[in-house]
Amino acid sequence: MATDVTGLNNVLQLTEGIQTLGTIRWELLLGELATSIVIFLCLFKGIHSSGKVMYVMATIPYVFLTALLIRGFTLPGSLQGLKYYMVPRWEELLKLSVWVDAAAQTFYSLSLPSGALIVLASHNKFHNNIYRDAIIIPMFDAFTSWFAGCVIFVTLGYMAQKANLSMEDVIDQGPGVAFIVYPEALSTLQLPQLWSALFFLMLFTVGLDSQIVQIQILYTGLTDKWPSTFGRHGLLTLAVILVISGVCGIVFVTQGGMYVVQLTDWYLSSVSILLLVGTEVIVLAWIYGYFRPNLDQVLAPVIPTEEE
């Protein structure tokens, strides 16, 4: 594990704290630039081309996770890790932080407060079965989180037995999961270099998948609100959004950028998500109103028929 941490620090060249951002890591900046170019190529033909890309990106992680899980079960200590993951510790349920983390993870993985589901659903057919989708999507999301957790803890069980440590001593969170735990599992496979390269390619596609949706949210919002200004210049609008997001992301590719990432992850991806979701529920249920008996009559002139 020490080798993995050394490698991680070699890539990031971490400073002593967030108060010292240091210099820009040009390797990471070039990676950010390459990511922006790939996103542009995925989106420049519109939502339909990005939808095809996401079918591939959403399938690849399951292949890797399944391979790692099968291999993990053959390692000593794997059942110890799985037991630690699956057996409830009821005293933990009395801690508020556990519920906050669980809610934040659920809301974040579903992109509930960001408007991603609304933006993507707006491109469906008008008579699409939204109730079916509202049931299937959370179920798949929960299964994916649980399945990935199995892979992680099976590997952690092996790492704990190998180092003669307890599970509590090897559990990590944040970027350590991707850069320490998973590489440890990959190192046990045949041709570990090949599997590692494919794994981090998969990790790139997962991040790219999320970033495509976030850019699509901004693009759709601008073009729907001001179609004459932004809609007529779609490619330019998309390029400007990517340039602005890239400039904002420079702080994350500095030597102290990882501290900013963790700060952002907590305050923007955890606490604020709960506040945003709560606000949306209050606005929709109490201000807009959940019961509107005349809504069908209001929408009747604009609702297309099945033939349309």
mmCIF file of C-alpha atoms in Angstrom:
data_model
loop_
_atom_site.group_PDB
_atom_site.id
_atom_site.type_symbol
_atom_site.label_atom_id
_atom_site.label_comp_id
_atom_site.label_asym_id
_atom_site.label_seq_id
_atom_site.Cartn_x
_atom_site.Cartn_y
_atom_site.Cartn_z
ATOM 1 C CA MET A 1 0.000 0.000 0.000
ATOM 2 C CA ALA A 2 2.902 2.334 0.675
ATOM 3 C CA THR A 3 3.995 1.980 -2.960
ATOM 4 C CA ASP A 4 0.525 2.978 -4.159
ATOM 5 C CA VAL A 5 0.488 6.038 -1.887
ATOM 6 C CA THR A 6 3.940 7.027 -3.128
ATOM 7 C CA GLY A 7 2.752 6.707 -6.711
ATOM 8 C CA LEU A 8 -0.321 8.808 -5.943
ATOM 9 C CA ASN A 9 1.804 11.537 -4.365
ATOM 10 C CA ASN A 10 4.188 11.395 -7.316
ATOM 11 C CA VAL A 11 1.313 12.147 -9.692
ATOM 12 C CA LEU A 12 -0.263 14.876 -7.564
ATOM 13 C CA GLN A 13 2.866 16.203 -5.810
ATOM 14 C CA LEU A 14 0.701 17.188 -2.853
ATOM 15 C CA THR A 15 1.620 20.255 -0.837
ATOM 16 C CA GLU A 16 1.420 20.427 2.956
ATOM 17 C CA GLY A 17 -2.122 21.875 2.943
ATOM 18 C CA ILE A 18 -4.840 23.778 1.113
ATOM 19 C CA GLN A 19 -3.218 27.075 2.075
ATOM 20 C CA THR A 20 -0.421 26.220 -0.392
ATOM 21 C CA LEU A 21 -1.784 25.400 -3.828
ATOM 22 C CA GLY A 22 1.650 25.255 -5.422
ATOM 23 C CA THR A 23 2.100 25.140 -9.180
ATOM 24 C CA ILE A 24 -0.062 23.670 -11.921
ATOM 25 C CA ARG A 25 0.560 19.997 -12.701
ATOM 26 C CA TRP A 26 0.824 20.243 -16.478
ATOM 27 C CA GLU A 27 0.212 16.526 -16.950
ATOM 28 C CA LEU A 28 -3.141 16.882 -15.197
ATOM 29 C CA LEU A 29 -3.949 20.084 -17.103
ATOM 30 C CA LEU A 30 -3.370 18.280 -20.406
ATOM 31 C CA GLY A 31 -5.657 15.520 -19.154
ATOM 32 C CA GLU A 32 -8.340 18.114 -18.410
ATOM 33 C CA LEU A 33 -7.921 19.570 -21.897
ATOM 34 C CA ALA A 34 -8.201 16.134 -23.483
ATOM 35 C CA THR A 35 -11.354 15.461 -21.468
ATOM 36 C CA SER A 36 -12.953 18.708 -22.672
ATOM 37 C CA ILE A 37 -12.175 17.800 -26.289
ATOM 38 C CA VAL A 38 -13.711 14.335 -25.883
ATOM 39 C CA ILE A 39 -16.852 15.830 -24.294
ATOM 40 C CA PHE A 40 -17.192 18.263 -27.195
ATOM 41 C CA LEU A 41 -16.904 15.423 -29.709
ATOM 42 C CA CYS A 42 -19.557 13.454 -27.810
ATOM 43 C CA LEU A 43 -22.024 16.353 -27.692
ATOM 44 C CA PHE A 44 -21.530 18.372 -30.850
ATOM 45 C CA LYS A 45 -24.117 16.295 -32.744
ATOM 46 C CA GLY A 46 -26.702 16.659 -29.998
ATOM 47 C CA ILE A 47 -28.290 14.610 -27.239
ATOM 48 C CA HIS A 48 -28.880 11.550 -29.436
ATOM 49 C CA SER A 49 -25.172 11.020 -30.127
ATOM 50 C CA SER A 50 -24.313 11.411 -26.430
ATOM 51 C CA GLY A 51 -27.023 8.882 -25.570
ATOM 52 C CA LYS A 52 -25.315 6.243 -27.697
ATOM 53 C CA VAL A 53 -21.989 6.983 -26.017
ATOM 54 C CA MET A 54 -23.549 6.567 -22.575
ATOM 55 C CA TYR A 55 -24.895 3.119 -23.402
ATOM 56 C CA VAL A 56 -21.295 1.944 -23.785
ATOM 57 C CA MET A 57 -19.948 3.915 -20.822
ATOM 58 C CA ALA A 58 -22.667 2.644 -18.486
ATOM 59 C CA THR A 59 -22.038 -1.009 -19.402
ATOM 60 C CA ILE A 60 -18.234 -1.190 -19.170
ATOM 61 C CA PRO A 61 -18.015 -0.713 -15.347
ATOM 62 C CA TYR A 62 -20.185 -3.770 -14.691
ATOM 63 C CA VAL A 63 -17.795 -5.950 -16.705
ATOM 64 C CA PHE A 64 -14.792 -4.806 -14.678
ATOM 65 C CA LEU A 65 -16.556 -4.983 -11.331
ATOM 66 C CA THR A 66 -17.735 -8.519 -12.055
ATOM 67 C CA ALA A 67 -14.223 -9.639 -13.014
ATOM 68 C CA LEU A 68 -12.744 -8.074 -9.871
ATOM 69 C CA LEU A 69 -15.432 -9.606 -7.647
ATOM 70 C CA ILE A 70 -14.888 -13.119 -9.040
ATOM 71 C CA ARG A 71 -11.138 -12.777 -8.600
ATOM 72 C CA GLY A 72 -11.594 -11.262 -5.133
ATOM 73 C CA PHE A 73 -13.503 -14.284 -3.855
ATOM 74 C CA THR A 74 -10.498 -16.473 -4.637
ATOM 75 C CA LEU A 75 -8.227 -14.425 -2.346
ATOM 76 C CA PRO A 76 -7.656 -15.186 1.351
ATOM 77 C CA GLY A 77 -9.582 -12.912 3.708
ATOM 78 C CA SER A 78 -12.213 -11.961 1.136
ATOM 79 C CA LEU A 79 -15.072 -13.459 3.144
ATOM 80 C CA GLN A 80 -13.929 -11.509 6.203
ATOM 81 C CA GLY A 81 -14.238 -8.282 4.225
ATOM 82 C CA LEU A 82 -17.624 -9.249 2.786
ATOM 83 C CA LYS A 83 -18.905 -10.125 6.261
ATOM 84 C CA TYR A 84 -17.765 -6.744 7.572
ATOM 85 C CA TYR A 85 -19.678 -5.107 4.704
ATOM 86 C CA MET A 86 -22.889 -7.143 4.887
ATOM 87 C CA VAL A 87 -23.437 -7.651 8.634
ATOM 88 C CA PRO A 88 -25.218 -4.595 10.119
ATOM 89 C CA ARG A 89 -23.729 -2.735 13.064
ATOM 90 C CA TRP A 90 -26.905 -1.411 14.626
ATOM 91 C CA GLU A 91 -25.164 1.072 16.905
ATOM 92 C CA GLU A 92 -23.969 2.973 13.816
ATOM 93 C CA LEU A 93 -27.582 3.727 12.872
ATOM 94 C CA LEU A 94 -27.841 5.986 15.904
ATOM 95 C CA LYS A 95 -25.263 8.352 14.409
ATOM 96 C CA LEU A 96 -26.623 11.299 12.418
ATOM 97 C CA SER A 97 -23.534 11.378 10.203
ATOM 98 C CA VAL A 98 -24.359 7.905 8.853
ATOM 99 C CA TRP A 99 -27.790 9.030 7.646
ATOM 100 C CA VAL A 100 -26.399 12.276 6.218
ATOM 101 C CA ASP A 101 -23.737 10.385 4.260
ATOM 102 C CA ALA A 102 -26.266 7.828 3.018
ATOM 103 C CA ALA A 103 -28.736 10.486 1.873
ATOM 104 C CA ALA A 104 -26.011 12.571 0.248
ATOM 105 C CA GLN A 105 -24.647 9.535 -1.620
ATOM 106 C CA THR A 106 -28.117 8.578 -2.874
ATOM 107 C CA PHE A 107 -29.008 12.089 -3.996
ATOM 108 C CA TYR A 108 -25.589 12.629 -5.562
ATOM 109 C CA SER A 109 -25.517 9.370 -7.516
ATOM 110 C CA LEU A 110 -29.029 10.033 -8.835
ATOM 111 C CA SER A 111 -28.190 13.696 -9.607
ATOM 112 C CA LEU A 112 -31.478 14.700 -8.023
ATOM 113 C CA PRO A 113 -30.783 18.353 -7.190
ATOM 114 C CA SER A 114 -28.801 19.185 -10.326
ATOM 115 C CA GLY A 115 -31.709 18.776 -12.729
ATOM 116 C CA ALA A 116 -29.948 16.039 -14.726
ATOM 117 C CA LEU A 117 -32.916 13.676 -14.713
ATOM 118 C CA ILE A 118 -35.280 16.474 -15.759
ATOM 119 C CA VAL A 119 -33.005 17.572 -18.607
ATOM 120 C CA LEU A 120 -32.501 14.037 -19.924
ATOM 121 C CA ALA A 121 -36.184 13.151 -19.496
ATOM 122 C CA SER A 122 -37.178 16.245 -21.473
ATOM 123 C CA HIS A 123 -35.828 14.508 -24.592
ATOM 124 C CA ASN A 124 -38.125 11.496 -24.112
ATOM 125 C CA LYS A 125 -41.316 11.009 -26.049
ATOM 126 C CA PHE A 126 -44.198 12.865 -24.438
ATOM 127 C CA HIS A 127 -46.052 9.660 -23.542
ATOM 128 C CA ASN A 128 -42.989 7.896 -22.119
ATOM 129 C CA ASN A 129 -43.780 5.861 -18.975
ATOM 130 C CA ILE A 130 -42.150 8.140 -16.416
ATOM 131 C CA TYR A 131 -43.474 6.134 -13.445
ATOM 132 C CA ARG A 132 -41.685 3.028 -14.682
ATOM 133 C CA ASP A 133 -38.455 4.976 -15.138
ATOM 134 C CA ALA A 134 -38.781 6.515 -11.673
ATOM 135 C CA ILE A 135 -38.806 3.002 -10.178
ATOM 136 C CA ILE A 136 -36.147 1.365 -12.366
ATOM 137 C CA ILE A 137 -33.489 4.084 -12.139
ATOM 138 C CA PRO A 138 -33.235 4.208 -8.299
ATOM 139 C CA MET A 139 -33.245 0.394 -8.150
ATOM 140 C CA PHE A 140 -30.329 0.128 -10.589
ATOM 141 C CA ASP A 141 -28.533 2.944 -8.808
ATOM 142 C CA ALA A 142 -28.847 1.212 -5.427
ATOM 143 C CA PHE A 143 -27.766 -2.136 -6.891
ATOM 144 C CA THR A 144 -24.702 -0.559 -8.527
ATOM 145 C CA SER A 145 -23.615 1.078 -5.252
ATOM 146 C CA TRP A 146 -24.099 -2.188 -3.364
ATOM 147 C CA PHE A 147 -22.280 -4.204 -6.028
ATOM 148 C CA ALA A 148 -19.303 -1.828 -6.089
ATOM 149 C CA GLY A 149 -19.208 -1.997 -2.286
ATOM 150 C CA CYS A 150 -18.925 -5.785 -2.448
ATOM 151 C CA VAL A 151 -15.886 -5.496 -4.720
ATOM 152 C CA ILE A 152 -14.246 -2.941 -2.424
ATOM 153 C CA PHE A 153 -14.744 -4.847 0.828
ATOM 154 C CA VAL A 154 -13.761 -8.208 -0.636
ATOM 155 C CA THR A 155 -10.472 -6.568 -1.601
ATOM 156 C CA LEU A 156 -10.146 -4.824 1.769
ATOM 157 C CA GLY A 157 -10.562 -8.178 3.507
ATOM 158 C CA TYR A 158 -7.667 -9.552 1.478
ATOM 159 C CA MET A 159 -5.547 -6.461 2.242
ATOM 160 C CA ALA A 160 -6.333 -6.727 5.970
ATOM 161 C CA GLN A 161 -5.296 -10.378 6.163
ATOM 162 C CA LYS A 162 -2.195 -9.773 4.048
ATOM 163 C CA ALA A 163 -1.043 -6.931 6.331
ATOM 164 C CA ASN A 164 -2.297 -8.658 9.514
ATOM 165 C CA LEU A 165 -4.533 -5.684 10.344
ATOM 166 C CA SER A 166 -8.172 -5.273 11.364
ATOM 167 C CA MET A 167 -10.747 -4.086 8.836
ATOM 168 C CA GLU A 168 -11.010 -0.692 10.555
ATOM 169 C CA ASP A 169 -7.299 -0.087 9.935
ATOM 170 C CA VAL A 170 -7.445 -0.621 6.171
ATOM 171 C CA ILE A 171 -10.742 1.091 5.364
ATOM 172 C CA ASP A 172 -10.236 4.210 3.283
ATOM 173 C CA GLN A 173 -12.535 6.698 1.591
ATOM 174 C CA GLY A 174 -12.356 9.396 -1.052
ATOM 175 C CA PRO A 175 -9.743 9.075 -3.816
ATOM 176 C CA GLY A 176 -7.955 6.323 -1.899
ATOM 177 C CA VAL A 177 -10.612 3.829 -3.006
ATOM 178 C CA ALA A 178 -9.900 4.368 -6.695
ATOM 179 C CA PHE A 179 -6.135 4.803 -6.446
ATOM 180 C CA ILE A 180 -5.237 2.299 -3.698
ATOM 181 C CA VAL A 181 -7.950 -0.333 -3.115
ATOM 182 C CA TYR A 182 -8.824 -1.144 -6.722
ATOM 183 C CA PRO A 183 -5.173 -1.246 -7.912
ATOM 184 C CA GLU A 184 -4.480 -3.668 -5.072
ATOM 185 C CA ALA A 185 -7.199 -5.939 -6.461
ATOM 186 C CA LEU A 186 -5.920 -5.534 -10.010
ATOM 187 C CA SER A 187 -2.402 -6.528 -8.953
ATOM 188 C CA THR A 188 -3.686 -10.016 -8.114
ATOM 189 C CA LEU A 189 -4.931 -10.675 -11.665
ATOM 190 C CA GLN A 190 -3.011 -12.168 -14.545
ATOM 191 C CA LEU A 191 -1.392 -9.400 -16.654
ATOM 192 C CA PRO A 192 -2.001 -6.747 -13.955
ATOM 193 C CA GLN A 193 -0.536 -3.964 -16.126
ATOM 194 C CA LEU A 194 -3.145 -4.587 -18.809
ATOM 195 C CA TRP A 195 -5.990 -4.773 -16.304
ATOM 196 C CA SER A 196 -4.799 -1.593 -14.592
ATOM 197 C CA ALA A 197 -4.706 0.299 -17.885
ATOM 198 C CA LEU A 198 -8.197 -0.933 -18.771
ATOM 199 C CA PHE A 199 -9.481 -0.107 -15.275
ATOM 200 C CA PHE A 200 -8.332 3.489 -15.357
ATOM 201 C CA LEU A 201 -9.734 3.792 -18.871
ATOM 202 C CA MET A 202 -13.033 2.628 -17.383
ATOM 203 C CA LEU A 203 -12.656 5.161 -14.563
ATOM 204 C CA PHE A 204 -12.170 7.844 -17.200
ATOM 205 C CA THR A 205 -15.344 6.807 -19.020
ATOM 206 C CA VAL A 206 -17.347 6.873 -15.766
ATOM 207 C CA GLY A 207 -16.166 10.404 -15.009
ATOM 208 C CA LEU A 208 -16.755 11.390 -18.622
ATOM 209 C CA ASP A 209 -20.299 10.053 -18.393
ATOM 210 C CA SER A 210 -21.047 12.299 -15.410
ATOM 211 C CA GLN A 211 -19.369 15.321 -16.973
ATOM 212 C CA ILE A 212 -21.322 14.948 -20.216
ATOM 213 C CA VAL A 213 -24.575 15.127 -18.248
ATOM 214 C CA GLN A 214 -23.467 18.236 -16.320
ATOM 215 C CA ILE A 215 -22.473 20.032 -19.516
ATOM 216 C CA GLN A 216 -25.762 18.949 -21.107
ATOM 217 C CA ILE A 217 -27.658 20.550 -18.204
ATOM 218 C CA LEU A 218 -26.034 23.936 -18.814
ATOM 219 C CA TYR A 219 -26.367 23.665 -22.583
ATOM 220 C CA THR A 220 -30.040 22.670 -22.496
ATOM 221 C CA GLY A 221 -30.885 25.369 -19.950
ATOM 222 C CA LEU A 222 -29.291 28.123 -22.040
ATOM 223 C CA THR A 223 -30.693 26.989 -25.382
ATOM 224 C CA ASP A 224 -34.208 26.452 -23.996
ATOM 225 C CA LYS A 225 -34.323 29.792 -22.177
ATOM 226 C CA TRP A 226 -32.723 31.875 -24.935
ATOM 227 C CA PRO A 227 -33.141 29.880 -28.176
ATOM 228 C CA SER A 228 -32.579 32.867 -30.440
ATOM 229 C CA THR A 229 -29.260 33.696 -28.754
ATOM 230 C CA PHE A 230 -27.727 30.360 -27.759
ATOM 231 C CA GLY A 231 -29.807 27.882 -29.761
ATOM 232 C CA ARG A 232 -28.807 29.351 -33.113
ATOM 233 C CA HIS A 233 -25.135 29.046 -32.202
ATOM 234 C CA GLY A 234 -25.173 25.634 -30.568
ATOM 235 C CA LEU A 235 -21.576 24.617 -31.249
ATOM 236 C CA LEU A 236 -20.209 27.970 -30.077
ATOM 237 C CA THR A 237 -22.341 27.781 -26.922
ATOM 238 C CA LEU A 238 -21.064 24.281 -26.184
ATOM 239 C CA ALA A 239 -17.460 25.336 -26.756
ATOM 240 C CA VAL A 240 -17.769 28.380 -24.471
ATOM 241 C CA ILE A 241 -19.304 26.249 -21.682
ATOM 242 C CA LEU A 242 -16.409 23.793 -21.912
ATOM 243 C CA VAL A 243 -13.815 26.584 -21.930
ATOM 244 C CA ILE A 244 -15.324 28.259 -18.858
ATOM 245 C CA SER A 245 -15.607 24.956 -16.975
ATOM 246 C CA GLY A 246 -12.025 24.141 -17.935
ATOM 247 C CA VAL A 247 -10.752 27.466 -16.595
ATOM 248 C CA CYS A 248 -12.678 26.939 -13.347
ATOM 249 C CA GLY A 249 -11.124 23.481 -13.066
ATOM 250 C CA ILE A 250 -7.519 24.705 -13.201
ATOM 251 C CA VAL A 251 -7.447 25.076 -9.413
ATOM 252 C CA PHE A 252 -8.082 21.332 -9.103
ATOM 253 C CA VAL A 253 -4.973 20.400 -11.113
ATOM 254 C CA THR A 254 -2.549 22.346 -8.952
ATOM 255 C CA GLN A 255 -0.299 20.583 -6.440
ATOM 256 C CA GLY A 256 -2.777 21.393 -3.674
ATOM 257 C CA GLY A 257 -5.766 20.691 -5.880
ATOM 258 C CA MET A 258 -6.673 17.466 -4.094
ATOM 259 C CA TYR A 259 -7.441 19.439 -0.942
ATOM 260 C CA VAL A 260 -9.789 21.655 -2.959
ATOM 261 C CA VAL A 261 -11.398 18.538 -4.437
ATOM 262 C CA GLN A 262 -12.078 17.117 -0.971
ATOM 263 C CA LEU A 263 -13.379 20.481 0.275
ATOM 264 C CA THR A 264 -15.677 20.748 -2.728
ATOM 265 C CA ASP A 265 -16.762 17.131 -2.345
ATOM 266 C CA TRP A 266 -17.954 17.750 1.190
ATOM 267 C CA TYR A 267 -19.587 21.174 0.935
ATOM 268 C CA LEU A 268 -20.917 21.011 -2.648
ATOM 269 C CA SER A 269 -21.518 17.292 -3.067
ATOM 270 C CA SER A 270 -22.816 16.476 0.406
ATOM 271 C CA VAL A 271 -24.232 19.253 2.554
ATOM 272 C CA SER A 272 -25.550 21.485 -0.238
ATOM 273 C CA ILE A 273 -27.211 18.522 -1.994
ATOM 274 C CA LEU A 274 -29.410 17.871 1.039
ATOM 275 C CA LEU A 275 -30.367 21.560 1.202
ATOM 276 C CA LEU A 276 -31.162 21.702 -2.518
ATOM 277 C CA VAL A 277 -33.308 18.563 -2.477
ATOM 278 C CA GLY A 278 -35.180 19.799 0.591
ATOM 279 C CA THR A 279 -35.817 23.149 -1.088
ATOM 280 C CA GLU A 280 -37.081 21.488 -4.271
ATOM 281 C CA VAL A 281 -39.513 19.316 -2.301
ATOM 282 C CA ILE A 282 -40.841 22.335 -0.393
ATOM 283 C CA VAL A 283 -41.271 24.417 -3.559
ATOM 284 C CA LEU A 284 -42.993 21.658 -5.547
ATOM 285 C CA ALA A 285 -45.197 20.258 -2.763
ATOM 286 C CA TRP A 286 -46.152 23.362 -0.779
ATOM 287 C CA ILE A 287 -45.694 26.374 -3.058
ATOM 288 C CA TYR A 288 -46.496 24.987 -6.512
ATOM 289 C CA GLY A 289 -48.855 22.395 -5.017
ATOM 290 C CA TYR A 290 -48.958 18.657 -5.567
ATOM 291 C CA PHE A 291 -52.735 18.555 -6.230
ATOM 292 C CA ARG A 292 -53.810 20.531 -9.293
ATOM 293 C CA PRO A 293 -57.162 19.168 -10.513
ATOM 294 C CA ASN A 294 -57.324 21.478 -13.544
ATOM 295 C CA LEU A 295 -53.852 20.639 -14.849
ATOM 296 C CA ASP A 296 -55.176 18.354 -17.605
ATOM 297 C CA GLN A 297 -57.428 21.112 -18.930
ATOM 298 C CA VAL A 298 -54.574 23.597 -18.876
ATOM 299 C CA LEU A 299 -52.235 21.278 -20.790
ATOM 300 C CA ALA A 300 -54.878 19.890 -23.175
ATOM 301 C CA PRO A 301 -54.110 22.332 -26.034
ATOM 302 C CA VAL A 302 -50.391 21.458 -26.016
ATOM 303 C CA ILE A 303 -50.453 17.714 -25.256
ATOM 304 C CA PRO A 304 -49.697 15.767 -28.462
ATOM 305 C CA THR A 305 -51.759 12.751 -29.346
ATOM 306 C CA GLU A 306 -50.367 9.229 -29.571
ATOM 307 C CA GLU A 307 -50.185 9.554 -33.372
ATOM 308 C CA GLU A 308 -48.068 12.700 -33.048
#
